[in-house]
Coordinates of C-alpha atoms in Angstrom, one line a residue:
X15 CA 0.0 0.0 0.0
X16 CA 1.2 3.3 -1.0
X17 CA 0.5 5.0 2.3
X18 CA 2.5 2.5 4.2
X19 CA 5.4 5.2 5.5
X20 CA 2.2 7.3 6.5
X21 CA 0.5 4.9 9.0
X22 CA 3.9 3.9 10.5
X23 CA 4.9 7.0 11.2
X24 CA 1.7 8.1 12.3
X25 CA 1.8 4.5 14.5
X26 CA 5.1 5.5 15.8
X27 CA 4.3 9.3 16.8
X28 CA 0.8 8.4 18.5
X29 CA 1.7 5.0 20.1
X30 CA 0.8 5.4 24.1
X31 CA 4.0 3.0 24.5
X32 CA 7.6 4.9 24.6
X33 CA 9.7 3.7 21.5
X34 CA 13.3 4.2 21.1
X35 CA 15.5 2.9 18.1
X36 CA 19.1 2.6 18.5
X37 CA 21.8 1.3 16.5
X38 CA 25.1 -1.1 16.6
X39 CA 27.2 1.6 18.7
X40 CA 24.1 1.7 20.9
X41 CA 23.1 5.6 19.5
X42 CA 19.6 7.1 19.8
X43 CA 18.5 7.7 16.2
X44 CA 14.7 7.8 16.7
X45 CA 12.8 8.5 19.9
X46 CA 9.0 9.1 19.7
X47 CA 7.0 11.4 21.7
X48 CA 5.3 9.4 24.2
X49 CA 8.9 8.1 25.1
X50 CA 10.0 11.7 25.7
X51 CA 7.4 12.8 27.5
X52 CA 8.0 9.2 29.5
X53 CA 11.9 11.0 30.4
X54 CA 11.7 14.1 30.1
X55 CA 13.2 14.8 27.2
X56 CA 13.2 16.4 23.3
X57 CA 14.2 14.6 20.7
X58 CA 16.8 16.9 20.1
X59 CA 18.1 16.1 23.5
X60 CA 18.3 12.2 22.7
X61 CA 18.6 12.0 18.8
X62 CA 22.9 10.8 18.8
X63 CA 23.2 10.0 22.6
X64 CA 24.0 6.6 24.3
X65 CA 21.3 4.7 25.3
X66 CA 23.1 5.0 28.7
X67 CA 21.3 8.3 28.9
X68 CA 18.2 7.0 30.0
X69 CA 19.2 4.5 32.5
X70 CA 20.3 5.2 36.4
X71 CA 23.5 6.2 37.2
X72 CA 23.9 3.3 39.3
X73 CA 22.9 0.5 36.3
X74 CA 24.8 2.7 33.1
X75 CA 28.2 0.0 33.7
X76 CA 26.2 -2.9 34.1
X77 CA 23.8 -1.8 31.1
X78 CA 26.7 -1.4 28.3
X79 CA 27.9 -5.0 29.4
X80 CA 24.2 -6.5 28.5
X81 CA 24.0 -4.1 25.8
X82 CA 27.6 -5.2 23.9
X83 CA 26.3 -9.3 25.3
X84 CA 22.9 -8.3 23.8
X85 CA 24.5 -7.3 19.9
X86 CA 26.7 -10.3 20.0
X87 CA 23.5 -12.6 20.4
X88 CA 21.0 -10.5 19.7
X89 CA 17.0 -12.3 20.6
X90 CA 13.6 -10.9 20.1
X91 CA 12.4 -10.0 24.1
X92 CA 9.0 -9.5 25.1
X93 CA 7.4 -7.7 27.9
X94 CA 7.5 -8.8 31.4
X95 CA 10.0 -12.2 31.7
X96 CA 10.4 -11.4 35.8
X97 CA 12.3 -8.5 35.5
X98 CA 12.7 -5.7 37.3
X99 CA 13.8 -2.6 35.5
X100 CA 14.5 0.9 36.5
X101 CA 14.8 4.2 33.9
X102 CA 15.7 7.3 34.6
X103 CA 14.7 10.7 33.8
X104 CA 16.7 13.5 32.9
X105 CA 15.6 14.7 36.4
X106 CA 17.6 12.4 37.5
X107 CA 14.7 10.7 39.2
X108 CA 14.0 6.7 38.5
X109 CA 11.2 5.1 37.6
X110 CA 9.7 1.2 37.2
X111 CA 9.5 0.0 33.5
X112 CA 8.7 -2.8 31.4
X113 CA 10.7 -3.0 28.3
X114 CA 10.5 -5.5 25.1
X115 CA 13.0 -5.4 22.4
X116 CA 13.0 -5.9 18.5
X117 CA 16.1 -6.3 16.6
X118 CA 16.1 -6.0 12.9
X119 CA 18.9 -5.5 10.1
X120 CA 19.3 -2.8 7.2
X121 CA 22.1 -1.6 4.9
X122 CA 24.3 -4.4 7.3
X123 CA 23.7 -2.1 10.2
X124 CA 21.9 -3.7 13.2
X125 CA 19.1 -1.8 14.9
X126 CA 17.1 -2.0 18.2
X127 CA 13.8 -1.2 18.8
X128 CA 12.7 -0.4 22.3
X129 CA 9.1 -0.7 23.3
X130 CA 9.0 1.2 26.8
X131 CA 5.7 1.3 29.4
X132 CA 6.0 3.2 32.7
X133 CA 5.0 0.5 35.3
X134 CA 4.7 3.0 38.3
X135 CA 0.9 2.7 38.7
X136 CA 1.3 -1.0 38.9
X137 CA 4.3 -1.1 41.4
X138 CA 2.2 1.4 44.0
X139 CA -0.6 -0.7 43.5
X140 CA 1.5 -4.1 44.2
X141 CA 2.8 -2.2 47.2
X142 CA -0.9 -1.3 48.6
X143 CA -2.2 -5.0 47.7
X144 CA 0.9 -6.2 50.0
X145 CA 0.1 -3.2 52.6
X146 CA -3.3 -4.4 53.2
X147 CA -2.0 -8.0 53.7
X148 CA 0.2 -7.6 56.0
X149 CA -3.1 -5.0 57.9
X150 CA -5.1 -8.4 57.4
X151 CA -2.2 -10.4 59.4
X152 CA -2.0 -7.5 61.7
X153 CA -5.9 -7.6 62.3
X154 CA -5.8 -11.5 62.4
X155 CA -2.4 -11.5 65.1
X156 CA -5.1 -9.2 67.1
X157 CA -8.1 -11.9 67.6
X158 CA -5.7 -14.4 68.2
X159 CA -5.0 -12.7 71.2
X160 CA -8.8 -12.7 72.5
X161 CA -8.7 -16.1 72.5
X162 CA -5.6 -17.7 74.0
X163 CA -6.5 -21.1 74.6
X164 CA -7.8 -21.6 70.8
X165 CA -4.3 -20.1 69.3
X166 CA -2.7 -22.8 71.7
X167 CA -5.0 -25.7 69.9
X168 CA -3.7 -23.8 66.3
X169 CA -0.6 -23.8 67.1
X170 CA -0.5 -27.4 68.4
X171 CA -2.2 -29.2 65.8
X172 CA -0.5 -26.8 62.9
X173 CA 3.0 -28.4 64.3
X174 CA 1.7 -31.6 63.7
X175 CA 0.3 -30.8 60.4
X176 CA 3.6 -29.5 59.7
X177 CA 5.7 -32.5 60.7
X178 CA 3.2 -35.0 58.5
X179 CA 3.9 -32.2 55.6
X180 CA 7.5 -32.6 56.8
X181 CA 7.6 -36.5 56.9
X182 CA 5.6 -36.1 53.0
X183 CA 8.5 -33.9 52.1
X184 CA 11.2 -36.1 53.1
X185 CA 9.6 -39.6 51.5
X186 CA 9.5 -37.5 48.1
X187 CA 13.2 -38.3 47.3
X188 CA 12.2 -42.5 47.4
X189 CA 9.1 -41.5 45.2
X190 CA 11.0 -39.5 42.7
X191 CA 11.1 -42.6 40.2
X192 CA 7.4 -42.8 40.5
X193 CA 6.1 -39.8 39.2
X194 CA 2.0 -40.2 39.7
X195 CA 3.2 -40.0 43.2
X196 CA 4.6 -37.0 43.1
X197 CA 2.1 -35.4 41.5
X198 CA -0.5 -36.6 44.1
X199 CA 1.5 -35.1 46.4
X200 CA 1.6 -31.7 45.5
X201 CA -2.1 -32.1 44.6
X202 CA -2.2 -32.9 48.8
X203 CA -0.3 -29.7 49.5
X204 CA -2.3 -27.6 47.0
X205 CA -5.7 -28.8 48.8
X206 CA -4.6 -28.4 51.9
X207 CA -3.7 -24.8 51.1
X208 CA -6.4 -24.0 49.8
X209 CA -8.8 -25.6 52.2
X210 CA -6.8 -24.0 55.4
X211 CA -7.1 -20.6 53.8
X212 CA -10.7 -20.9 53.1
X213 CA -12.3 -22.8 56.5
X214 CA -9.7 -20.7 58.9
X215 CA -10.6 -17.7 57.5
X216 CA -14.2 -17.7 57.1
X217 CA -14.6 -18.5 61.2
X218 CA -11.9 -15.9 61.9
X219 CA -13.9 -13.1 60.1
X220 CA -17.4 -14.1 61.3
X221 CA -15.7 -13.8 65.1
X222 CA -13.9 -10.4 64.0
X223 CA -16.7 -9.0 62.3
X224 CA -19.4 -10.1 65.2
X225 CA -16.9 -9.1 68.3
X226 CA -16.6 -5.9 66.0
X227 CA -20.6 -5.2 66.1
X228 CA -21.3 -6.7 69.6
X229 CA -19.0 -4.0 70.5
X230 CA -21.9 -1.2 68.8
X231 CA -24.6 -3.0 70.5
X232 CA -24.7 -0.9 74.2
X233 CA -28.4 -0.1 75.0
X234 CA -30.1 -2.8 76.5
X235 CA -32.9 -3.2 74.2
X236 CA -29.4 -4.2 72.4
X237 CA -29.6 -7.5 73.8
X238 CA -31.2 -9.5 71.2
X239 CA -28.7 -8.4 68.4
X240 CA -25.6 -9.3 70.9
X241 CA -26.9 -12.5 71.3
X242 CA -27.5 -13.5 67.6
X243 CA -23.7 -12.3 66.9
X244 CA -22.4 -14.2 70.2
X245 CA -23.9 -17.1 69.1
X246 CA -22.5 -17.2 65.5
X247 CA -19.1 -16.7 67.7
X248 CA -19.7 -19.4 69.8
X249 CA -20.5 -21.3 66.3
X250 CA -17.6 -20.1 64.1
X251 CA -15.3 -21.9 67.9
X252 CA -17.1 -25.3 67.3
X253 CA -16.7 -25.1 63.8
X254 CA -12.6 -24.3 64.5
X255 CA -12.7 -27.1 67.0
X256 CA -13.9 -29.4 64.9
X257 CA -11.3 -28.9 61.7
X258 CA -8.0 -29.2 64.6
X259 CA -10.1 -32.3 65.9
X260 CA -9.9 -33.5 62.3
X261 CA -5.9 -32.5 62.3
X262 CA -5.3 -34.0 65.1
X263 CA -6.9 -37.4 64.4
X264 CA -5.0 -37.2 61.0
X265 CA -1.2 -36.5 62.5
X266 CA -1.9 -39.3 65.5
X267 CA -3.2 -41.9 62.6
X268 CA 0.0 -41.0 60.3
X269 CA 2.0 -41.3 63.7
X270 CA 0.9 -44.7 64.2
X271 CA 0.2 -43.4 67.5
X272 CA -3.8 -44.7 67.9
X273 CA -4.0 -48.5 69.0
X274 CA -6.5 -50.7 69.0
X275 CA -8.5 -51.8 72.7
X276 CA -11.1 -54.5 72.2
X277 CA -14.0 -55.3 74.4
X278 CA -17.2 -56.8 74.3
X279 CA -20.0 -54.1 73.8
X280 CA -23.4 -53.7 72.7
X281 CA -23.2 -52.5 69.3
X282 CA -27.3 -51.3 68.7
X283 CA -26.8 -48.9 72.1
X284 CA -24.0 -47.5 70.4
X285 CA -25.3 -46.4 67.2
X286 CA -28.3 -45.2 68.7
X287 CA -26.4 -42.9 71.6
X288 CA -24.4 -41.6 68.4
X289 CA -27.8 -41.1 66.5
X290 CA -28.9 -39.2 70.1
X291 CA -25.7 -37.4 70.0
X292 CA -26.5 -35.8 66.6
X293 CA -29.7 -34.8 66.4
X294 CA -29.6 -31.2 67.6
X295 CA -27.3 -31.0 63.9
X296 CA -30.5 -32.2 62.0
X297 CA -31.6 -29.9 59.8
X298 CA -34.9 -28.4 59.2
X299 CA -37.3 -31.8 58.9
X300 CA -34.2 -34.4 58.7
X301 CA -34.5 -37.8 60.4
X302 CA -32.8 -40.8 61.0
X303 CA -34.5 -44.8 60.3
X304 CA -32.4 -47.1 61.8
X305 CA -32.7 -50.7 61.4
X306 CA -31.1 -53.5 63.5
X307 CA -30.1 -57.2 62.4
X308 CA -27.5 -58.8 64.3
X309 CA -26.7 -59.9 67.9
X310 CA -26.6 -56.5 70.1
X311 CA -23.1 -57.6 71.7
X312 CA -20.0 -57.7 69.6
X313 CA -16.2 -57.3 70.6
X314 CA -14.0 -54.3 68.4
X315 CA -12.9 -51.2 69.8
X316 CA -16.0 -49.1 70.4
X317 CA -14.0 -45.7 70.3
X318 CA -13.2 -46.4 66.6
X319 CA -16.5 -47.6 65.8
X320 CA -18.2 -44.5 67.6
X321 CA -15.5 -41.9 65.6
X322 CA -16.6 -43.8 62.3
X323 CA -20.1 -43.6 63.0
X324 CA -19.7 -39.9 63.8
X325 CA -18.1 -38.5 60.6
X326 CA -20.5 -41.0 58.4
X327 CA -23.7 -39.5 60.5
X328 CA -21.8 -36.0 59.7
X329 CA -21.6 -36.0 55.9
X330 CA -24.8 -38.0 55.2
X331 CA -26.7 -34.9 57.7
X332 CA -24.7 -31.8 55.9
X333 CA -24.9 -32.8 52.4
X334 CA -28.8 -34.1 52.5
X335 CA -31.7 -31.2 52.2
X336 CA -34.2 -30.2 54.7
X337 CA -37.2 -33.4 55.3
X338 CA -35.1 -35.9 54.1
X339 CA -34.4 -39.2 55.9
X340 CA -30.7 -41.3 56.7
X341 CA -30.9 -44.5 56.7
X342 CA -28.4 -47.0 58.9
X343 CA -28.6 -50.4 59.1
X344 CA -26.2 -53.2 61.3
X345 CA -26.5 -56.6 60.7
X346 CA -24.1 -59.7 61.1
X347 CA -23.3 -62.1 58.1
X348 CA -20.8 -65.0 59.4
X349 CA -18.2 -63.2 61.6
X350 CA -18.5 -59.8 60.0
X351 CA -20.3 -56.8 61.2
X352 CA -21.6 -54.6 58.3
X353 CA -23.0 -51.2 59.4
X354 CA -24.2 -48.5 56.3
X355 CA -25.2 -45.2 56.2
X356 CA -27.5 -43.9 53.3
X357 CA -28.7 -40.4 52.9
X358 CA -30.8 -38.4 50.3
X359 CA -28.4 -35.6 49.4
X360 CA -26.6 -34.6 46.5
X361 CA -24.6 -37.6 45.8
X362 CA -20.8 -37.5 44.3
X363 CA -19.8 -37.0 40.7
X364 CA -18.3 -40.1 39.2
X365 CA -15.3 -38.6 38.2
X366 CA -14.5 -37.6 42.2
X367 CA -15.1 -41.0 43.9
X368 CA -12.3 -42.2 43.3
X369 CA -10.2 -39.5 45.5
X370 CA -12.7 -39.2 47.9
X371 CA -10.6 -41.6 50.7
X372 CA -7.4 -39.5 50.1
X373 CA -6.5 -36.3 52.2
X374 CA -7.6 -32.7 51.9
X375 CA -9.6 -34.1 49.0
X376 CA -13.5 -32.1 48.3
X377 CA -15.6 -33.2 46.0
X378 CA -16.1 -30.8 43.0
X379 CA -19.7 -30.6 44.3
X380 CA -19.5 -29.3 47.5
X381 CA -16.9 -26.6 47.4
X382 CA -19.6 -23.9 49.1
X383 CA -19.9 -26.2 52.0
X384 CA -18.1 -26.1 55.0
X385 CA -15.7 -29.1 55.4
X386 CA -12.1 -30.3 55.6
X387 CA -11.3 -33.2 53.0
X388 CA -10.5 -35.6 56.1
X389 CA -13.2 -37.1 57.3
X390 CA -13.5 -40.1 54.7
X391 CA -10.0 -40.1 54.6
X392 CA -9.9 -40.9 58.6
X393 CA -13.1 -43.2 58.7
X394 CA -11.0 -45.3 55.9
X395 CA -7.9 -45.1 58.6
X396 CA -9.7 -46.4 61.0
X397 CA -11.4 -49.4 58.9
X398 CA -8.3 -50.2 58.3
X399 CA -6.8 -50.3 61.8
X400 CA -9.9 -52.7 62.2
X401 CA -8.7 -55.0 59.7
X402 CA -12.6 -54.4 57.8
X403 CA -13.0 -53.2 54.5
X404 CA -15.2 -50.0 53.2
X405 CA -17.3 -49.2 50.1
X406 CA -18.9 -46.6 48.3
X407 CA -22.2 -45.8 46.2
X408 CA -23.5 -42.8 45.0
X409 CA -26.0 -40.9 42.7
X410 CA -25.3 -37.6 41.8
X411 CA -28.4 -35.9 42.7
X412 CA -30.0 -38.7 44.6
X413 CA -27.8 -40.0 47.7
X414 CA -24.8 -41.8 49.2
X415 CA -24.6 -45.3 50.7
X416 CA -21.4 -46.2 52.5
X417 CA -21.0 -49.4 53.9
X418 CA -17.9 -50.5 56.4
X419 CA -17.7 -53.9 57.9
X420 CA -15.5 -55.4 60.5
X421 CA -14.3 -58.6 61.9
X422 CA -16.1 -59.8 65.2
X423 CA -12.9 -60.0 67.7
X424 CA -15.6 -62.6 70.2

């Protein structure tokens, strides 16, 4: 097109990027307005001087060294690539920058195209984004403090979580050759991450931002609203108790450090003192059938059995609706106990149950409710200390079943 020349030089003198061409001896020869205004310069100013000109006084040695480096193997750069420039104005002030460079060849002579953006805007933001951070810790250190004895149980149960990670860490060098391992891993760490942020967090803020309003509330027809927010305090505790309970389980279990202690016990009793148990976590119309079918005395270790039943009666209430029913049924075939739990909830997607027995892991499904990734992962522990076995069935949209079953020790 004949009016090529016009629309690149109208590109180059109305591009909101600075642009600076220099050439083998590393010479200004074209500068374009938006990179003048970018330093302070004219072009007359820049038009025959070193590219050193625009650069700190503290980087101009180091620069010529990657500028002569740069000619002998010269490469095509784009923006960004982690590095953290500085420019500097003929103030002699300095200023963040982003630069990408072009390198092109005419009449034998090699040029340089510099595409410059001022990146100050983005730096102060970076800076404010790491500001309020560190105000977040700050406000986070502070509730920690109003509550002594649950930063003790953090603590505690965070060192354990951290020697497990630890142990993890260290038992990566013999899984090296295998590398699906390693890669389950890291998908372990990532969860866990992810799920500590999110359900220590949300408790956190629901306490700071109640103790925050409780603190408004100082007439006494007050006393209503101070309540309500106490409350969801006391519940936001529970709910912080419940996730170190689940951490602590986990680091005893991977410490080997839970036995086994059999004795003869009535089995029916026990399921129905756990069903008692939970029943002020029923929702809104829930219910729980049981049904009964084997000899009401068997010989296991009844705190295992009673923590299994617990996380099972757990999930099956929080991920059913309001007015639905669980369903558990014991019965005896030969010298095996079989116990299941069925509930009417949401079920599992296909492609999840296969993880569902492995740590920190959440189904897809269930992301907006509150929960840890452990407790299946524990019940499957224990089964296991029990020498039984545990299975699985579910219907995405329609309900779970899990079934354990355990030797009779009599």
């Amino acid at each position: 097109m004949q009016n090529n020349p016009v629309h690149l030089n109208s590109l180059f003198e109305n591009a909101t990027e600075g642009i600076v061409v220099s050439n083998s001896q590393g010479l200004i020869i074209l500068i374009n307005p938006s990179a003048c205004q970018m330093f302070g310069y004219t072009p007359a100013e820049l038009t025959g001087q070193k590219i050193e000109v625009l650069i700190p006084a503290t980087a101009k040695k180091i620069h010529i060294k990657h500028r002569e480096a740069f000619y002998q193997d010269p490469k095509n750069r784009q923006m960004g690539h982690n590095r953290d420039l500085e420019a500097g104005r003929k103030d002699g002030s300095s200023f963040p920058v982003e630069v990408s460079l072009s390198t092109y060849v005419q009449n034998d002579e090699r040029y340089v195209i510099a595409f410059i953006i001022d990146i100050t805007r983005r730096k102060e933001t970076e800076r404010n984004m790491i500001l309020q951070q560190r105000q977040l810790e700050k406000v986070t250190d502070q509730m920690r403090l109003l509550n002594a004895d649950l930063e003790r149980k953090v603590e505690e149960r965070t060192l354990i979580l951290k020697e497990a990670l630890q142990r993890l860490e260290e038992s990566q060098h013999d899984l090296s050759l295998a590398l699906d391992k390693e890669r389950q891993l890291n998908e372990i760490k990532s969860r866990f991450v992810s799920m500590a942020s999110h359900e220590f967090r949300t408790p956190l803020s629901t306490v700071l931002s109640s103790a925050a309003l409780i603190d408004k509330y100082v007439q006494t027809d007050d006393q209503e609203k101070r309540s309500r927010h106490i409350e969801k305090i006391k519940n936001s505790v529970r709910h912080l108790n419940t996730l170190l309970e689940d951490f602590l389980s986990l680091g005893k279990l991977d410490e080997g450090k839970i036995g086994i202690h059999l004795h003869e016990f009535d089995l029916e009793e026990l399921i129905r003192d756990t069903m008692e148990e939970m029943n002020p976590t029923l929702k809104a119309g829930q219910h729980i059938v049981y049904e009964n079918d084997c000899h009401k005395l068997i010989t296991s270790d009844k705190n295992l059995i009673r923590n299994i039943l617990f996380n099972l009666f757990s999930n099956a209430i929080k991920f059913s609706d309001n007015s639905s029913t669980i369903h558990i049924v014991s019965q005896k075939k030969d010298r095996f106990i079989f116990v299941s739990v069925r509930d009417e909830g949401i079920g599992i997607p296909e492609e999840d149950k296969v993880h569902l027995f492995t740590s920190f892991f959440r189904s897809r499904n269930v992301v907006n409710i509150q929960g840890t990734g452990l407790g299946l992962h524990i019940v499957k522990k224990y089964v296991d200390l029990l020498g039984g076995t545990i299975e699985l069935h579910s219907t995405l949209g329609k309900g779970t079943k899990i079934t354990f079953s355990i030797p009779d020790k009599d």
